[in-house]
mmCIF file with all atom_site columns, C-alpha atoms in Angstrom:
data_model
loop_
_atom_site.group_PDB
_atom_site.id
_atom_site.type_symbol
_atom_site.label_atom_id
_atom_site.label_alt_id
_atom_site.label_comp_id
_atom_site.label_asym_id
_atom_site.label_entity_id
_atom_site.label_seq_id
_atom_site.pdbx_PDB_ins_code
_atom_site.Cartn_x
_atom_site.Cartn_y
_atom_site.Cartn_z
_atom_site.occupancy
_atom_site.B_iso_or_equiv
_atom_site.pdbx_formal_charge
_atom_site.auth_seq_id
_atom_site.auth_comp_id
_atom_site.auth_asym_id
_atom_site.auth_atom_id
_atom_site.pdbx_PDB_model_num
ATOM 1   C CA . MET H 1 1   ? 0.319   -17.106 19.510  1.00 44.00 ? 1   MET H CA 1
ATOM 2   C CA . ALA H 1 2   ? 2.666   -16.437 17.590  1.00 65.00 ? 2   ALA H CA 1
ATOM 3   C CA . HIS H 1 3   ? 6.248   -16.270 18.196  1.00 78.00 ? 3   HIS H CA 1
ATOM 4   C CA . PRO H 1 4   ? 8.194   -13.130 16.399  1.00 88.00 ? 4   PRO H CA 1
ATOM 5   C CA . GLN H 1 5   ? 10.907  -13.344 15.411  1.00 90.00 ? 5   GLN H CA 1
ATOM 6   C CA . ILE H 1 6   ? 12.980  -13.738 12.948  1.00 91.00 ? 6   ILE H CA 1
ATOM 7   C CA . ALA H 1 7   ? 15.166  -16.465 11.544  1.00 90.00 ? 7   ALA H CA 1
ATOM 8   C CA . ALA H 1 8   ? 18.963  -16.049 9.674   1.00 92.00 ? 8   ALA H CA 1
ATOM 9   C CA . PHE H 1 9   ? 20.163  -19.764 7.837   1.00 94.00 ? 9   PHE H CA 1
ATOM 10  C CA . ALA H 1 10  ? 23.082  -20.628 5.568   1.00 93.00 ? 10  ALA H CA 1
ATOM 11  C CA . ARG H 1 11  ? 22.493  -19.779 2.267   1.00 92.00 ? 11  ARG H CA 1
ATOM 12  C CA . LEU H 1 12  ? 22.735  -23.315 1.152   1.00 95.00 ? 12  LEU H CA 1
ATOM 13  C CA . ALA H 1 13  ? 20.487  -24.508 3.961   1.00 94.00 ? 13  ALA H CA 1
ATOM 14  C CA . LYS H 1 14  ? 18.676  -27.375 3.743   1.00 93.00 ? 14  LYS H CA 1
ATOM 15  C CA . GLY H 1 15  ? 16.184  -29.663 4.991   1.00 92.00 ? 15  GLY H CA 1
ATOM 16  C CA . GLY H 1 16  ? 16.005  -28.910 8.360   1.00 93.00 ? 16  GLY H CA 1
ATOM 17  C CA . ASP H 1 17  ? 18.906  -26.862 9.160   1.00 94.00 ? 17  ASP H CA 1
ATOM 18  C CA . ALA H 1 18  ? 18.917  -25.339 12.276  1.00 95.00 ? 18  ALA H CA 1
ATOM 19  C CA . PRO H 1 19  ? 18.608  -21.536 11.331  1.00 93.00 ? 19  PRO H CA 1
ATOM 20  C CA . ARG H 1 20  ? 22.495  -19.358 11.737  1.00 94.00 ? 20  ARG H CA 1
ATOM 21  C CA . ARG H 1 21  ? 20.619  -16.837 14.146  1.00 94.00 ? 21  ARG H CA 1
ATOM 22  C CA . ARG H 1 22  ? 17.198  -16.206 15.953  1.00 93.00 ? 22  ARG H CA 1
ATOM 23  C CA . ILE H 1 23  ? 16.761  -11.929 16.438  1.00 94.00 ? 23  ILE H CA 1
ATOM 24  C CA . PHE H 1 24  ? 13.648  -11.826 19.304  1.00 94.00 ? 24  PHE H CA 1
ATOM 25  C CA . GLY H 1 25  ? 12.358  -10.641 22.597  1.00 93.00 ? 25  GLY H CA 1
ATOM 26  C CA . GLN H 1 26  ? 10.811  -7.562  23.617  1.00 92.00 ? 26  GLN H CA 1
ATOM 27  C CA . ALA H 1 27  ? 14.083  -5.108  22.994  1.00 95.00 ? 27  ALA H CA 1
ATOM 28  C CA . THR H 1 28  ? 13.923  -5.960  19.423  1.00 94.00 ? 28  THR H CA 1
ATOM 29  C CA . LYS H 1 29  ? 10.083  -4.527  19.615  1.00 94.00 ? 29  LYS H CA 1
ATOM 30  C CA . LEU H 1 30  ? 9.679   -7.230  16.380  1.00 92.00 ? 30  LEU H CA 1
ATOM 31  C CA . SER H 1 31  ? 5.521   -8.383  16.080  1.00 87.00 ? 31  SER H CA 1
ATOM 32  C CA . ARG H 1 32  ? 3.785   -11.220 15.392  1.00 81.00 ? 32  ARG H CA 1
ATOM 33  C CA . THR H 1 33  ? 3.033   -9.597  12.064  1.00 80.00 ? 33  THR H CA 1
ATOM 34  C CA . MET H 1 34  ? 5.811   -9.421  9.817   1.00 80.00 ? 34  MET H CA 1
ATOM 35  C CA . HIS H 1 35  ? 4.714   -9.037  5.933   1.00 82.00 ? 35  HIS H CA 1
ATOM 36  C CA . ASP H 1 36  ? 8.141   -7.818  5.056   1.00 88.00 ? 36  ASP H CA 1
ATOM 37  C CA . ILE H 1 37  ? 12.014  -7.261  4.802   1.00 92.00 ? 37  ILE H CA 1
ATOM 38  C CA . ARG H 1 38  ? 14.626  -5.610  3.159   1.00 95.00 ? 38  ARG H CA 1
ATOM 39  C CA . TYR H 1 39  ? 18.143  -6.395  2.926   1.00 96.00 ? 39  TYR H CA 1
ATOM 40  C CA . ASN H 1 40  ? 20.831  -3.534  2.681   1.00 96.00 ? 40  ASN H CA 1
ATOM 41  C CA . GLU H 1 41  ? 24.365  -5.051  1.277   1.00 95.00 ? 41  GLU H CA 1
ATOM 42  C CA . ALA H 1 42  ? 25.481  -1.623  1.029   1.00 95.00 ? 42  ALA H CA 1
ATOM 43  C CA . ARG H 1 43  ? 24.962  -0.807  4.829   1.00 96.00 ? 43  ARG H CA 1
ATOM 44  C CA . ASP H 1 44  ? 25.100  -4.482  5.916   1.00 97.00 ? 44  ASP H CA 1
ATOM 45  C CA . GLU H 1 45  ? 21.462  -3.165  7.470   1.00 97.00 ? 45  GLU H CA 1
ATOM 46  C CA . PHE H 1 46  ? 18.189  -5.194  7.334   1.00 96.00 ? 46  PHE H CA 1
ATOM 47  C CA . TYR H 1 47  ? 14.733  -3.006  7.090   1.00 97.00 ? 47  TYR H CA 1
ATOM 48  C CA . VAL H 1 48  ? 11.297  -4.692  8.736   1.00 96.00 ? 48  VAL H CA 1
ATOM 49  C CA . THR H 1 49  ? 7.694   -3.572  9.815   1.00 94.00 ? 49  THR H CA 1
ATOM 50  C CA . ASN H 1 50  ? 5.654   -3.545  12.386  1.00 93.00 ? 50  ASN H CA 1
ATOM 51  C CA . PRO H 1 51  ? 2.131   -2.952  11.366  1.00 89.00 ? 51  PRO H CA 1
ATOM 52  C CA . PHE H 1 52  ? 0.917   -3.212  14.973  1.00 90.00 ? 52  PHE H CA 1
ATOM 53  C CA . ALA H 1 53  ? 3.441   -0.283  16.189  1.00 92.00 ? 53  ALA H CA 1
ATOM 54  C CA . GLN H 1 54  ? 3.251   1.861   12.892  1.00 93.00 ? 54  GLN H CA 1
ATOM 55  C CA . ALA H 1 55  ? 6.780   1.448   12.830  1.00 95.00 ? 55  ALA H CA 1
ATOM 56  C CA . ILE H 1 56  ? 10.009  0.404   10.381  1.00 97.00 ? 56  ILE H CA 1
ATOM 57  C CA . LEU H 1 57  ? 13.307  -1.388  12.458  1.00 97.00 ? 57  LEU H CA 1
ATOM 58  C CA . THR H 1 58  ? 16.291  -1.063  11.430  1.00 98.00 ? 58  THR H CA 1
ATOM 59  C CA . PHE H 1 59  ? 18.871  -3.988  12.053  1.00 98.00 ? 59  PHE H CA 1
ATOM 60  C CA . ARG H 1 60  ? 22.187  -4.377  11.865  1.00 97.00 ? 60  ARG H CA 1
ATOM 61  C CA . GLY H 1 61  ? 23.508  -7.254  9.147   1.00 95.00 ? 61  GLY H CA 1
ATOM 62  C CA . GLY H 1 62  ? 24.433  -9.649  11.678  1.00 95.00 ? 62  GLY H CA 1
ATOM 63  C CA . ALA H 1 63  ? 22.171  -8.668  14.833  1.00 96.00 ? 63  ALA H CA 1
ATOM 64  C CA . ASP H 1 64  ? 21.527  -11.993 17.043  1.00 96.00 ? 64  ASP H CA 1
ATOM 65  C CA . GLY H 1 65  ? 19.578  -12.691 19.807  1.00 95.00 ? 65  GLY H CA 1
ATOM 66  C CA . GLN H 1 66  ? 17.452  -9.756  21.738  1.00 96.00 ? 66  GLN H CA 1
ATOM 67  C CA . GLU H 1 67  ? 18.977  -7.433  20.489  1.00 96.00 ? 67  GLU H CA 1
ATOM 68  C CA . ALA H 1 68  ? 17.155  -4.348  20.043  1.00 97.00 ? 68  ALA H CA 1
ATOM 69  C CA . PRO H 1 69  ? 17.041  -2.227  16.230  1.00 97.00 ? 69  PRO H CA 1
ATOM 70  C CA . ILE H 1 70  ? 19.694  0.253   15.569  1.00 98.00 ? 70  ILE H CA 1
ATOM 71  C CA . ARG H 1 71  ? 16.966  3.172   14.661  1.00 98.00 ? 71  ARG H CA 1
ATOM 72  C CA . VAL H 1 72  ? 13.505  2.920   15.253  1.00 98.00 ? 72  VAL H CA 1
ATOM 73  C CA . ILE H 1 73  ? 10.934  5.412   12.394  1.00 98.00 ? 73  ILE H CA 1
ATOM 74  C CA . GLN H 1 74  ? 7.497   5.714   14.819  1.00 97.00 ? 74  GLN H CA 1
ATOM 75  C CA . GLY H 1 75  ? 5.636   8.394   16.160  1.00 97.00 ? 75  GLY H CA 1
ATOM 76  C CA . SER H 1 76  ? 2.372   11.369  14.875  1.00 96.00 ? 76  SER H CA 1
ATOM 77  C CA . LYS H 1 77  ? 4.851   12.314  12.406  1.00 98.00 ? 77  LYS H CA 1
ATOM 78  C CA . THR H 1 78  ? 5.223   9.708   9.784   1.00 97.00 ? 78  THR H CA 1
ATOM 79  C CA . LYS H 1 79  ? 2.211   9.273   8.989   1.00 96.00 ? 79  LYS H CA 1
ATOM 80  C CA . LEU H 1 80  ? 2.235   5.739   9.418   1.00 95.00 ? 80  LEU H CA 1
ATOM 81  C CA . ILE H 1 81  ? -1.457  4.208   10.796  1.00 92.00 ? 81  ILE H CA 1
ATOM 82  C CA . SER H 1 82  ? -0.084  0.164   8.541   1.00 85.00 ? 82  SER H CA 1
ATOM 83  C CA . ALA H 1 83  ? 3.233   -0.133  7.789   1.00 87.00 ? 83  ALA H CA 1
ATOM 84  C CA . ASP H 1 84  ? 2.708   -3.659  6.584   1.00 88.00 ? 84  ASP H CA 1
ATOM 85  C CA . THR H 1 85  ? 5.475   -3.681  3.502   1.00 91.00 ? 85  THR H CA 1
ATOM 86  C CA . LEU H 1 86  ? 7.823   -1.395  2.562   1.00 95.00 ? 86  LEU H CA 1
ATOM 87  C CA . GLU H 1 87  ? 10.561  -1.165  -0.819  1.00 96.00 ? 87  GLU H CA 1
ATOM 88  C CA . ILE H 1 88  ? 14.337  0.096   -0.068  1.00 97.00 ? 88  ILE H CA 1
ATOM 89  C CA . ASP H 1 89  ? 16.336  2.483   -2.516  1.00 97.00 ? 89  ASP H CA 1
ATOM 90  C CA . THR H 1 90  ? 19.793  2.044   -2.269  1.00 95.00 ? 90  THR H CA 1
ATOM 91  C CA . ILE H 1 91  ? 21.111  4.316   -4.865  1.00 95.00 ? 91  ILE H CA 1
ATOM 92  C CA . HIS H 1 92  ? 19.479  7.006   -3.478  1.00 96.00 ? 92  HIS H CA 1
ATOM 93  C CA . ASN H 1 93  ? 18.932  5.577   0.147   1.00 97.00 ? 93  ASN H CA 1
ATOM 94  C CA . GLU H 1 94  ? 15.417  5.902   0.728   1.00 98.00 ? 94  GLU H CA 1
ATOM 95  C CA . ILE H 1 95  ? 12.599  4.521   2.283   1.00 98.00 ? 95  ILE H CA 1
ATOM 96  C CA . PHE H 1 96  ? 9.158   3.758   0.888   1.00 97.00 ? 96  PHE H CA 1
ATOM 97  C CA . VAL H 1 97  ? 5.745   2.340   2.728   1.00 96.00 ? 97  VAL H CA 1
ATOM 98  C CA . PRO H 1 98  ? 3.015   2.274   0.884   1.00 92.00 ? 98  PRO H CA 1
ATOM 99  C CA . GLN H 1 99  ? -0.324  2.034   3.359   1.00 90.00 ? 99  GLN H CA 1
ATOM 100 C CA . GLY H 1 100 ? -4.644  2.936   2.333   1.00 83.00 ? 100 GLY H CA 1
ATOM 101 C CA . ASP H 1 101 ? -4.103  5.770   -0.291  1.00 86.00 ? 101 ASP H CA 1
ATOM 102 C CA . GLU H 1 102 ? -0.598  6.565   -0.354  1.00 91.00 ? 102 GLU H CA 1
ATOM 103 C CA . VAL H 1 103 ? 2.981   6.089   -0.369  1.00 94.00 ? 103 VAL H CA 1
ATOM 104 C CA . LEU H 1 104 ? 5.535   7.497   2.285   1.00 96.00 ? 104 LEU H CA 1
ATOM 105 C CA . VAL H 1 105 ? 9.126   7.709   1.476   1.00 98.00 ? 105 VAL H CA 1
ATOM 106 C CA . PHE H 1 106 ? 11.744  8.246   4.863   1.00 98.00 ? 106 PHE H CA 1
ATOM 107 C CA . PRO H 1 107 ? 15.096  9.130   4.814   1.00 98.00 ? 107 PRO H CA 1
ATOM 108 C CA . MET H 1 108 ? 17.079  5.985   5.073   1.00 97.00 ? 108 MET H CA 1
ATOM 109 C CA . MET H 1 109 ? 18.720  6.529   7.552   1.00 98.00 ? 109 MET H CA 1
ATOM 110 C CA . ALA H 1 110 ? 15.672  8.342   10.055  1.00 98.00 ? 110 ALA H CA 1
ATOM 111 C CA . ASP H 1 111 ? 15.115  7.779   13.072  1.00 98.00 ? 111 ASP H CA 1
ATOM 112 C CA . GLY H 1 112 ? 12.760  8.694   15.798  1.00 97.00 ? 112 GLY H CA 1
ATOM 113 C CA . ASN H 1 113 ? 9.475   10.917  14.764  1.00 98.00 ? 113 ASN H CA 1
ATOM 114 C CA . VAL H 1 114 ? 10.172  11.760  12.090  1.00 98.00 ? 114 VAL H CA 1
ATOM 115 C CA . ALA H 1 115 ? 7.989   12.694  9.122   1.00 98.00 ? 115 ALA H CA 1
ATOM 116 C CA . PRO H 1 116 ? 8.086   11.649  5.680   1.00 98.00 ? 116 PRO H CA 1
ATOM 117 C CA . ILE H 1 117 ? 10.056  13.740  2.989   1.00 98.00 ? 117 ILE H CA 1
ATOM 118 C CA . ARG H 1 118 ? 7.742   13.189  0.249   1.00 97.00 ? 118 ARG H CA 1
ATOM 119 C CA . VAL H 1 119 ? 3.971   11.328  0.521   1.00 96.00 ? 119 VAL H CA 1
ATOM 120 C CA . LEU H 1 120 ? 2.466   10.539  -3.086  1.00 94.00 ? 120 LEU H CA 1
ATOM 121 C CA . ARG H 1 121 ? -1.023  9.723   -2.534  1.00 89.00 ? 121 ARG H CA 1
ATOM 122 C CA . GLY H 1 122 ? -4.410  9.028   -4.532  1.00 85.00 ? 122 GLY H CA 1
ATOM 123 C CA . GLY H 1 123 ? -7.709  8.837   -3.552  1.00 77.00 ? 123 GLY H CA 1
ATOM 124 C CA . ALA H 1 124 ? -10.652 10.780  -4.895  1.00 73.00 ? 124 ALA H CA 1
ATOM 125 C CA . LYS H 1 125 ? -7.873  13.151  -6.788  1.00 73.00 ? 125 LYS H CA 1
ATOM 126 C CA . ALA H 1 126 ? -6.247  10.893  -8.691  1.00 77.00 ? 126 ALA H CA 1
ATOM 127 C CA . GLY H 1 127 ? -8.167  8.060   -9.168  1.00 79.00 ? 127 GLY H CA 1
ATOM 128 C CA . TRP H 1 128 ? -5.982  4.677   -7.027  1.00 82.00 ? 128 TRP H CA 1
ATOM 129 C CA . ARG H 1 129 ? -5.508  2.796   -4.453  1.00 77.00 ? 129 ARG H CA 1
ATOM 130 C CA . THR H 1 130 ? -2.556  1.402   -3.319  1.00 79.00 ? 130 THR H CA 1
ATOM 131 C CA . GLY H 1 131 ? -2.823  -3.010  -2.481  1.00 78.00 ? 131 GLY H CA 1
ATOM 132 C CA . GLY H 1 132 ? 1.146   -3.024  -0.750  1.00 81.00 ? 132 GLY H CA 1
ATOM 133 C CA . GLY H 1 133 ? 2.852   -4.639  -3.404  1.00 87.00 ? 133 GLY H CA 1
ATOM 134 C CA . ILE H 1 134 ? 6.184   -2.030  -3.977  1.00 92.00 ? 134 ILE H CA 1
ATOM 135 C CA . ALA H 1 135 ? 8.559   -2.522  -5.348  1.00 94.00 ? 135 ALA H CA 1
ATOM 136 C CA . VAL H 1 136 ? 11.750  1.168   -7.423  1.00 95.00 ? 136 VAL H CA 1
ATOM 137 C CA . ASP H 1 137 ? 13.604  1.389   -9.839  1.00 95.00 ? 137 ASP H CA 1
ATOM 138 C CA . PRO H 1 138 ? 16.271  3.579   -8.774  1.00 93.00 ? 138 PRO H CA 1
ATOM 139 C CA . ILE H 1 139 ? 18.249  3.559   -12.902 1.00 92.00 ? 139 ILE H CA 1
ATOM 140 C CA . HIS H 1 140 ? 14.748  4.397   -13.845 1.00 93.00 ? 140 HIS H CA 1
ATOM 141 C CA . ASN H 1 141 ? 14.175  5.948   -12.109 1.00 95.00 ? 141 ASN H CA 1
ATOM 142 C CA . LEU H 1 142 ? 10.469  4.639   -11.500 1.00 95.00 ? 142 LEU H CA 1
ATOM 143 C CA . LEU H 1 143 ? 8.610   3.395   -8.255  1.00 95.00 ? 143 LEU H CA 1
ATOM 144 C CA . VAL H 1 144 ? 5.932   0.549   -8.772  1.00 94.00 ? 144 VAL H CA 1
ATOM 145 C CA . THR H 1 145 ? 3.160   -0.703  -7.067  1.00 90.00 ? 145 THR H CA 1
ATOM 146 C CA . ASP H 1 146 ? 0.080   -3.332  -6.731  1.00 87.00 ? 146 ASP H CA 1
ATOM 147 C CA . GLY H 1 147 ? -3.372  -1.552  -6.412  1.00 81.00 ? 147 GLY H CA 1
ATOM 148 C CA . THR H 1 148 ? -6.936  -0.376  -8.580  1.00 80.00 ? 148 THR H CA 1
ATOM 149 C CA . ILE H 1 149 ? -8.002  2.211   -10.013 1.00 73.00 ? 149 ILE H CA 1
ATOM 150 C CA . GLU H 1 150 ? -11.297 4.065   -10.434 1.00 66.00 ? 150 GLU H CA 1
ATOM 151 C CA . VAL H 1 151 ? -13.266 3.164   -13.486 1.00 57.00 ? 151 VAL H CA 1
ATOM 152 C CA . GLU H 1 152 ? -15.251 5.929   -14.465 1.00 48.00 ? 152 GLU H CA 1
ATOM 153 C CA . GLY H 1 153 ? -18.637 5.452   -13.609 1.00 48.00 ? 153 GLY H CA 1
ATOM 154 C CA . GLN H 1 154 ? -18.052 2.472   -11.480 1.00 50.00 ? 154 GLN H CA 1
ATOM 155 C CA . GLY H 1 155 ? -15.553 3.179   -9.474  1.00 50.00 ? 155 GLY H CA 1
ATOM 156 C CA . TYR H 1 156 ? -12.663 1.154   -7.690  1.00 46.00 ? 156 TYR H CA 1
ATOM 157 C CA . ARG H 1 157 ? -13.190 -2.293  -7.748  1.00 48.00 ? 157 ARG H CA 1
ATOM 158 C CA . THR H 1 158 ? -13.291 -3.488  -4.596  1.00 46.00 ? 158 THR H CA 1
ATOM 159 C CA . THR H 1 159 ? -12.960 -7.468  -5.009  1.00 45.00 ? 159 THR H CA 1
ATOM 160 C CA . PHE H 1 160 ? -10.511 -9.896  -3.593  1.00 41.00 ? 160 PHE H CA 1
ATOM 161 C CA . ARG H 1 161 ? -8.264  -7.657  -1.470  1.00 44.00 ? 161 ARG H CA 1
ATOM 162 C CA . LEU H 1 162 ? -9.096  -4.854  -2.544  1.00 48.00 ? 162 LEU H CA 1
ATOM 163 C CA . GLY H 1 163 ? -8.688  -5.478  -6.024  1.00 54.00 ? 163 GLY H CA 1
ATOM 164 C CA . ARG H 1 164 ? -5.132  -5.132  -6.121  1.00 74.00 ? 164 ARG H CA 1
ATOM 165 C CA . GLU H 1 165 ? -5.354  -6.351  -10.327 1.00 80.00 ? 165 GLU H CA 1
ATOM 166 C CA . SER H 1 166 ? -3.247  -3.661  -11.909 1.00 85.00 ? 166 SER H CA 1
ATOM 167 C CA . ILE H 1 167 ? 0.340   -1.841  -12.109 1.00 89.00 ? 167 ILE H CA 1
ATOM 168 C CA . LEU H 1 168 ? 0.293   1.229   -11.250 1.00 90.00 ? 168 LEU H CA 1
ATOM 169 C CA . ILE H 1 169 ? 4.013   2.865   -12.302 1.00 93.00 ? 169 ILE H CA 1
ATOM 170 C CA . PHE H 1 170 ? 4.833   6.724   -11.030 1.00 95.00 ? 170 PHE H CA 1
ATOM 171 C CA . ASP H 1 171 ? 7.753   8.878   -10.816 1.00 96.00 ? 171 ASP H CA 1
ATOM 172 C CA . ARG H 1 172 ? 10.393  7.742   -8.359  1.00 97.00 ? 172 ARG H CA 1
ATOM 173 C CA . LEU H 1 173 ? 9.500   10.820  -7.617  1.00 97.00 ? 173 LEU H CA 1
ATOM 174 C CA . ALA H 1 174 ? 6.183   11.954  -7.687  1.00 96.00 ? 174 ALA H CA 1
ATOM 175 C CA . ASP H 1 175 ? 4.748   13.791  -4.306  1.00 96.00 ? 175 ASP H CA 1
ATOM 176 C CA . GLY H 1 176 ? 1.300   14.685  -4.016  1.00 94.00 ? 176 GLY H CA 1
ATOM 177 C CA . ASP H 1 177 ? -1.845  13.994  -6.011  1.00 92.00 ? 177 ASP H CA 1
ATOM 178 C CA . VAL H 1 178 ? 0.121   12.174  -8.967  1.00 91.00 ? 178 VAL H CA 1
ATOM 179 C CA . LYS H 1 179 ? -1.518  9.824   -11.629 1.00 90.00 ? 179 LYS H CA 1
ATOM 180 C CA . PRO H 1 180 ? 0.173   6.924   -12.616 1.00 91.00 ? 180 PRO H CA 1
ATOM 181 C CA . LEU H 1 181 ? 2.842   7.668   -15.661 1.00 94.00 ? 181 LEU H CA 1
ATOM 182 C CA . ARG H 1 182 ? 1.475   4.037   -16.922 1.00 92.00 ? 182 ARG H CA 1
ATOM 183 C CA . VAL H 1 183 ? -1.133  1.015   -15.687 1.00 90.00 ? 183 VAL H CA 1
ATOM 184 C CA . ILE H 1 184 ? -0.945  -2.462  -16.325 1.00 88.00 ? 184 ILE H CA 1
ATOM 185 C CA . ARG H 1 185 ? -4.733  -4.276  -15.670 1.00 84.00 ? 185 ARG H CA 1
ATOM 186 C CA . GLY H 1 186 ? -6.873  -5.560  -17.793 1.00 81.00 ? 186 GLY H CA 1
ATOM 187 C CA . PRO H 1 187 ? -7.915  -9.266  -18.526 1.00 82.00 ? 187 PRO H CA 1
ATOM 188 C CA . ASN H 1 188 ? -5.195  -10.118 -20.926 1.00 87.00 ? 188 ASN H CA 1
ATOM 189 C CA . THR H 1 189 ? -2.602  -9.946  -17.924 1.00 82.00 ? 189 THR H CA 1
ATOM 190 C CA . GLY H 1 190 ? -3.797  -12.480 -15.655 1.00 76.00 ? 190 GLY H CA 1
ATOM 191 C CA . ILE H 1 191 ? -3.084  -10.193 -12.704 1.00 79.00 ? 191 ILE H CA 1
ATOM 192 C CA . HIS H 1 192 ? -5.344  -10.698 -9.439  1.00 75.00 ? 192 HIS H CA 1
ATOM 193 C CA . ALA H 1 193 ? -4.203  -10.144 -6.502  1.00 78.00 ? 193 ALA H CA 1
ATOM 194 C CA . ILE H 1 194 ? -0.689  -9.192  -6.595  1.00 80.00 ? 194 ILE H CA 1
ATOM 195 C CA . ARG H 1 195 ? 0.762   -9.497  -3.299  1.00 80.00 ? 195 ARG H CA 1
ATOM 196 C CA . GLN H 1 196 ? 4.467   -9.274  -3.824  1.00 84.00 ? 196 GLN H CA 1
ATOM 197 C CA . ILE H 1 197 ? 6.321   -7.059  -6.712  1.00 88.00 ? 197 ILE H CA 1
ATOM 198 C CA . GLN H 1 198 ? 10.096  -7.184  -7.670  1.00 89.00 ? 198 GLN H CA 1
ATOM 199 C CA . VAL H 1 199 ? 11.656  -4.802  -10.578 1.00 90.00 ? 199 VAL H CA 1
ATOM 200 C CA . LEU H 1 200 ? 15.085  -5.880  -12.867 1.00 90.00 ? 200 LEU H CA 1
ATOM 201 C CA . PRO H 1 201 ? 16.045  -2.968  -13.983 1.00 88.00 ? 201 PRO H CA 1
ATOM 202 C CA . LYS H 1 202 ? 18.856  -4.619  -16.380 1.00 87.00 ? 202 LYS H CA 1
ATOM 203 C CA . GLY H 1 203 ? 16.412  -6.175  -18.202 1.00 85.00 ? 203 GLY H CA 1
ATOM 204 C CA . GLY H 1 204 ? 13.020  -4.475  -18.104 1.00 87.00 ? 204 GLY H CA 1
ATOM 205 C CA . TRP H 1 205 ? 11.099  -6.794  -16.044 1.00 91.00 ? 205 TRP H CA 1
ATOM 206 C CA . ILE H 1 206 ? 8.576   -6.546  -13.539 1.00 88.00 ? 206 ILE H CA 1
ATOM 207 C CA . VAL H 1 207 ? 8.070   -10.068 -11.920 1.00 88.00 ? 207 VAL H CA 1
ATOM 208 C CA . ILE H 1 208 ? 4.863   -10.295 -9.965  1.00 83.00 ? 208 ILE H CA 1
ATOM 209 C CA . ALA H 1 209 ? 3.364   -12.962 -7.132  1.00 84.00 ? 209 ALA H CA 1
ATOM 210 C CA . GLN H 1 210 ? 0.135   -13.251 -6.545  1.00 80.00 ? 210 GLN H CA 1
ATOM 211 C CA . ILE H 1 211 ? -2.222  -14.830 -3.289  1.00 73.00 ? 211 ILE H CA 1
ATOM 212 C CA . THR H 1 212 ? -4.734  -16.976 -5.539  1.00 66.00 ? 212 THR H CA 1
ATOM 213 C CA . ASP H 1 213 ? -3.193  -18.989 -7.301  1.00 57.00 ? 213 ASP H CA 1
ATOM 214 C CA . GLY H 1 214 ? 0.444   -18.812 -5.927  1.00 53.00 ? 214 GLY H CA 1
ATOM 215 C CA . GLY H 1 215 ? 1.655   -17.868 -9.895  1.00 53.00 ? 215 GLY H CA 1
ATOM 216 C CA . ILE H 1 216 ? 4.664   -15.505 -11.053 1.00 51.00 ? 216 ILE H CA 1
#
């Protein structure tokens, strides 16, 4: 069984160097599955998902050992069901959590059983499903996620990893049943089975990591 922990290494660590710090133990509320972690340099905090507990955990940047999170978003009002990945916007102080046919948005300082301040919904009305990769461009006010688009007469593509063959671009403040502003997809893109997304606002780049061939 995997041992739930977060290891922090020196910036210049190499080879078999040991971690400087390890966060572990029951008090941390970490699960054996953590597919995303984000660091907020301005607040010196980091954020991680716990999909089994349907929770978002916030730790001090210097957390060490069996240290509890300083904030936990969890409960029936949160609408969290399968919080596998997340993104943070350090300019507008928000946390974005994609799951299923929606993206939930919480205030950065949210704690406890807190309702999202916005819910971007796909599904039948909007014609898209999110895959899980997500990034925010706070400069151009864009939200970028991967997923799949409903094709007229064909329904959703449900190939490997539920398709995940499209890049969906929304307004950062999108709320409710909203169609994407733009969609990047098709055989010429080389996109298939996206895992993670990063946005570089200054250069106007969207960078993706794919599951199938390790390509970026």
